[in-house]
């Protein structure tokens, strides 16, 4: 389809973003009402754009936790190998364009404006959601820029996610935990079944963790699709050696003797990253088998270079991010039971005098499984994230108090953090988390 700008619809970038955010249903802002349970719109939209998703090689990533980290790790290695690498993730923190990057560079504002202007009539005809438009924009951008490889992260689930119209070289599923039960199912096998929907015929699939509750779901789906399946945790063992909040050093042992590394420095943090690193390495191993992307490359050196400089190469943010010292100020966007459990374990390892916890979440989140995990010895600063879905701070405070979590409520994340800073001594730890939208307001 040859796109032409409609002369009556010239907008600047700010007006374009206003149109996308406020005239279209967006799950991150309004919740389940924006979730569309079929692929009809995205298929039709991309057909009218000449199916850009079919013009580049890709890797598809699903999972409850670790999708973003794994995607950025894969991107960093591909970039270190000299490959023009597209990366699609969601949601974003500060700038919509974080969702769509090539070699770590955000999609240009003029590209976003032109795409929306060109497609306004098409949007009015098809009535796509915000997420469907964003996916189509990413595919169009990656195709136009002729990326060597694009790493595509699902937004929600997998089977009915708008990204699930690609035919990837590999499928990757990081892990399964409870999240979005109202849309994906109320048991781990049901959630896993939705994630398993990205497994394609005769396409290798890497599963990050072998979890007894769900492994059979993946084995059966892979068999049905005649797809080779690899559980990364069966092959690769990653041990944390040292963590200084700037780089973490790991030792890697590979049962297949491909990636054995006595010490590697990685520019992301948290013990949970051991699982994402293992998943990434197994994916790279299998990518070498199904493509020529790493031919004539020193893959081990690409891994070392990419991992060491992941933040610089890919614009990675929001996970175990250090914001200040004396007191130490950290943030992390983990928001569900599985992710928060890992983050809270990581906090326990740190050396601090007192913990100050700036906490916010969304109103449609069931907190009954999350709040019991939080430390009752911390001082809490409950805040409402600046989105329609943000849970009222007083409501959050009341729910939290029933689990022995005490503190004060604040009208904004900014005010909550300011109060924590006033109260904290230089040897204390201030942690900000509970939602990506809370983190977005402080980074």
PDB file of N, CA, C and O in Angstrom, residues 158-183:
ATOM      1  N   UNK A 158      -0.272 -13.996  24.629  1.00  0.00           N
ATOM      2  CA  UNK A 158       0.496 -14.483  23.495  1.00  0.00           C
ATOM      3  C   UNK A 158      -0.410 -14.908  22.356  1.00  0.00           C
ATOM      4  O   UNK A 158      -0.340 -14.388  21.252  1.00  0.00           O
ATOM      5  N   UNK A 159      -1.301 -15.837  22.621  1.00  0.00           N
ATOM      6  CA  UNK A 159      -2.165 -16.396  21.575  1.00  0.00           C
ATOM      7  C   UNK A 159      -2.939 -15.320  20.835  1.00  0.00           C
ATOM      8  O   UNK A 159      -2.991 -15.321  19.594  1.00  0.00           O
ATOM      9  N   UNK A 160      -3.515 -14.380  21.561  1.00  0.00           N
ATOM     10  CA  UNK A 160      -4.327 -13.328  20.945  1.00  0.00           C
ATOM     11  C   UNK A 160      -3.649 -11.969  20.990  1.00  0.00           C
ATOM     12  O   UNK A 160      -4.284 -10.950  20.736  1.00  0.00           O
ATOM     13  N   UNK A 161      -2.359 -11.944  21.315  1.00  0.00           N
ATOM     14  CA  UNK A 161      -1.629 -10.687  21.331  1.00  0.00           C
ATOM     15  C   UNK A 161      -1.407 -10.200  19.909  1.00  0.00           C
ATOM     16  O   UNK A 161      -1.164 -10.996  18.984  1.00  0.00           O
ATOM     17  N   UNK A 162      -1.468  -8.898  19.712  1.00  0.00           N
ATOM     18  CA  UNK A 162      -1.360  -8.334  18.360  1.00  0.00           C
ATOM     19  C   UNK A 162      -0.030  -8.655  17.683  1.00  0.00           C
ATOM     20  O   UNK A 162       0.056  -8.650  16.451  1.00  0.00           O
ATOM     21  N   UNK A 163       1.013  -8.921  18.465  1.00  0.00           N
ATOM     22  CA  UNK A 163       2.305  -9.255  17.866  1.00  0.00           C
ATOM     23  C   UNK A 163       2.312 -10.656  17.270  1.00  0.00           C
ATOM     24  O   UNK A 163       3.229 -11.006  16.519  1.00  0.00           O
ATOM     25  N   UNK A 164       1.288 -11.459  17.566  1.00  0.00           N
ATOM     26  CA  UNK A 164       1.315 -12.879  17.204  1.00  0.00           C
ATOM     27  C   UNK A 164       0.893 -13.144  15.770  1.00  0.00           C
ATOM     28  O   UNK A 164       0.248 -14.158  15.461  1.00  0.00           O
ATOM     29  N   UNK A 165       1.264 -12.247  14.871  1.00  0.00           N
ATOM     30  CA  UNK A 165       1.060 -12.492  13.442  1.00  0.00           C
ATOM     31  C   UNK A 165       2.398 -12.627  12.718  1.00  0.00           C
ATOM     32  O   UNK A 165       2.443 -12.746  11.508  1.00  0.00           O
ATOM     33  N   UNK A 166       3.495 -12.614  13.494  1.00  0.00           N
ATOM     34  CA  UNK A 166       4.815 -12.776  12.874  1.00  0.00           C
ATOM     35  C   UNK A 166       5.148 -14.264  12.751  1.00  0.00           C
ATOM     36  O   UNK A 166       4.577 -15.105  13.437  1.00  0.00           O
ATOM     37  N   UNK A 167       6.080 -14.540  11.875  1.00  0.00           N
ATOM     38  CA  UNK A 167       6.623 -15.895  11.737  1.00  0.00           C
ATOM     39  C   UNK A 167       8.092 -15.811  12.127  1.00  0.00           C
ATOM     40  O   UNK A 167       8.959 -15.524  11.306  1.00  0.00           O
ATOM     41  N   UNK A 168       8.399 -16.040  13.391  1.00  0.00           N
ATOM     42  CA  UNK A 168       9.749 -15.792  13.887  1.00  0.00           C
ATOM     43  C   UNK A 168      10.718 -16.929  13.613  1.00  0.00           C
ATOM     44  O   UNK A 168      10.310 -18.060  13.290  1.00  0.00           O
ATOM     45  N   UNK A 169      12.000 -16.627  13.765  1.00  0.00           N
ATOM     46  CA  UNK A 169      13.020 -17.668  13.720  1.00  0.00           C
ATOM     47  C   UNK A 169      12.963 -18.519  14.985  1.00  0.00           C
ATOM     48  O   UNK A 169      13.221 -19.724  14.948  1.00  0.00           O
ATOM     49  N   UNK A 170      12.635 -17.866  16.099  1.00  0.00           N
ATOM     50  CA  UNK A 170      12.548 -18.515  17.399  1.00  0.00           C
ATOM     51  C   UNK A 170      11.368 -17.946  18.169  1.00  0.00           C
ATOM     52  O   UNK A 170      11.025 -16.773  18.016  1.00  0.00           O
ATOM     53  N   UNK A 171      10.790 -18.784  19.018  1.00  0.00           N
ATOM     54  CA  UNK A 171       9.853 -18.306  20.021  1.00  0.00           C
ATOM     55  C   UNK A 171      10.518 -18.467  21.382  1.00  0.00           C
ATOM     56  O   UNK A 171      11.219 -19.454  21.611  1.00  0.00           O
ATOM     57  N   UNK A 172      10.316 -17.504  22.270  1.00  0.00           N
ATOM     58  CA  UNK A 172      10.908 -17.546  23.609  1.00  0.00           C
ATOM     59  C   UNK A 172       9.810 -17.258  24.625  1.00  0.00           C
ATOM     60  O   UNK A 172       9.071 -16.290  24.479  1.00  0.00           O
ATOM     61  N   UNK A 173       9.694 -18.122  25.642  1.00  0.00           N
ATOM     62  CA  UNK A 173       8.748 -17.900  26.730  1.00  0.00           C
ATOM     63  C   UNK A 173       9.549 -17.918  28.020  1.00  0.00           C
ATOM     64  O   UNK A 173      10.128 -18.941  28.381  1.00  0.00           O
ATOM     65  N   UNK A 174       9.601 -16.809  28.714  1.00  0.00           N
ATOM     66  CA  UNK A 174      10.506 -16.665  29.855  1.00  0.00           C
ATOM     67  C   UNK A 174      10.060 -17.476  31.066  1.00  0.00           C
ATOM     68  O   UNK A 174      10.808 -18.302  31.586  1.00  0.00           O
ATOM     69  N   UNK A 175       8.846 -17.232  31.559  1.00  0.00           N
ATOM     70  CA  UNK A 175       8.329 -17.955  32.719  1.00  0.00           C
ATOM     71  C   UNK A 175       6.842 -17.683  32.858  1.00  0.00           C
ATOM     72  O   UNK A 175       6.269 -16.890  32.101  1.00  0.00           O
ATOM     73  N   UNK A 176       6.222 -18.329  33.833  1.00  0.00           N
ATOM     74  CA  UNK A 176       4.784 -18.165  34.060  1.00  0.00           C
ATOM     75  C   UNK A 176       4.538 -17.857  35.526  1.00  0.00           C
ATOM     76  O   UNK A 176       5.039 -18.534  36.423  1.00  0.00           O
ATOM     77  N   UNK A 177       3.759 -16.804  35.766  1.00  0.00           N
ATOM     78  CA  UNK A 177       3.329 -16.447  37.112  1.00  0.00           C
ATOM     79  C   UNK A 177       1.936 -15.852  36.994  1.00  0.00           C
ATOM     80  O   UNK A 177       1.423 -15.653  35.894  1.00  0.00           O
ATOM     81  N   UNK A 178       1.318 -15.578  38.121  1.00  0.00           N
ATOM     82  CA  UNK A 178      -0.025 -15.002  38.092  1.00  0.00           C
ATOM     83  C   UNK A 178       0.034 -13.531  37.732  1.00  0.00           C
ATOM     84  O   UNK A 178       0.758 -12.753  38.341  1.00  0.00           O
ATOM     85  N   UNK A 179      -0.744 -13.159  36.718  1.00  0.00           N
ATOM     86  CA  UNK A 179      -0.891 -11.764  36.312  1.00  0.00           C
ATOM     87  C   UNK A 179      -2.012 -11.696  35.283  1.00  0.00           C
ATOM     88  O   UNK A 179      -2.161 -12.607  34.452  1.00  0.00           O
ATOM     89  N   UNK A 180      -2.801 -10.663  35.328  1.00  0.00           N
ATOM     90  CA  UNK A 180      -3.911 -10.465  34.378  1.00  0.00           C
ATOM     91  C   UNK A 180      -4.831 -11.684  34.328  1.00  0.00           C
ATOM     92  O   UNK A 180      -5.271 -12.099  33.248  1.00  0.00           O
ATOM     93  N   UNK A 181      -5.142 -12.244  35.503  1.00  0.00           N
ATOM     94  CA  UNK A 181      -5.980 -13.443  35.534  1.00  0.00           C
ATOM     95  C   UNK A 181      -7.350 -13.224  34.910  1.00  0.00           C
ATOM     96  O   UNK A 181      -7.943 -14.164  34.372  1.00  0.00           O
ATOM     97  N   UNK A 182      -7.860 -11.984  34.979  1.00  0.00           N
ATOM     98  CA  UNK A 182      -9.181 -11.714  34.423  1.00  0.00           C
ATOM     99  C   UNK A 182      -9.217 -11.844  32.908  1.00  0.00           C
ATOM    100  O   UNK A 182     -10.287 -11.969  32.316  1.00  0.00           O
ATOM    101  N   UNK A 183      -8.035 -11.842  32.274  1.00  0.00           N
ATOM    102  CA  UNK A 183      -7.985 -11.971  30.820  1.00  0.00           C
ATOM    103  C   UNK A 183      -7.273 -13.238  30.346  1.00  0.00           C
ATOM    104  O   UNK A 183      -7.569 -13.749  29.266  1.00  0.00           O
TER     105      UNK A 183
END
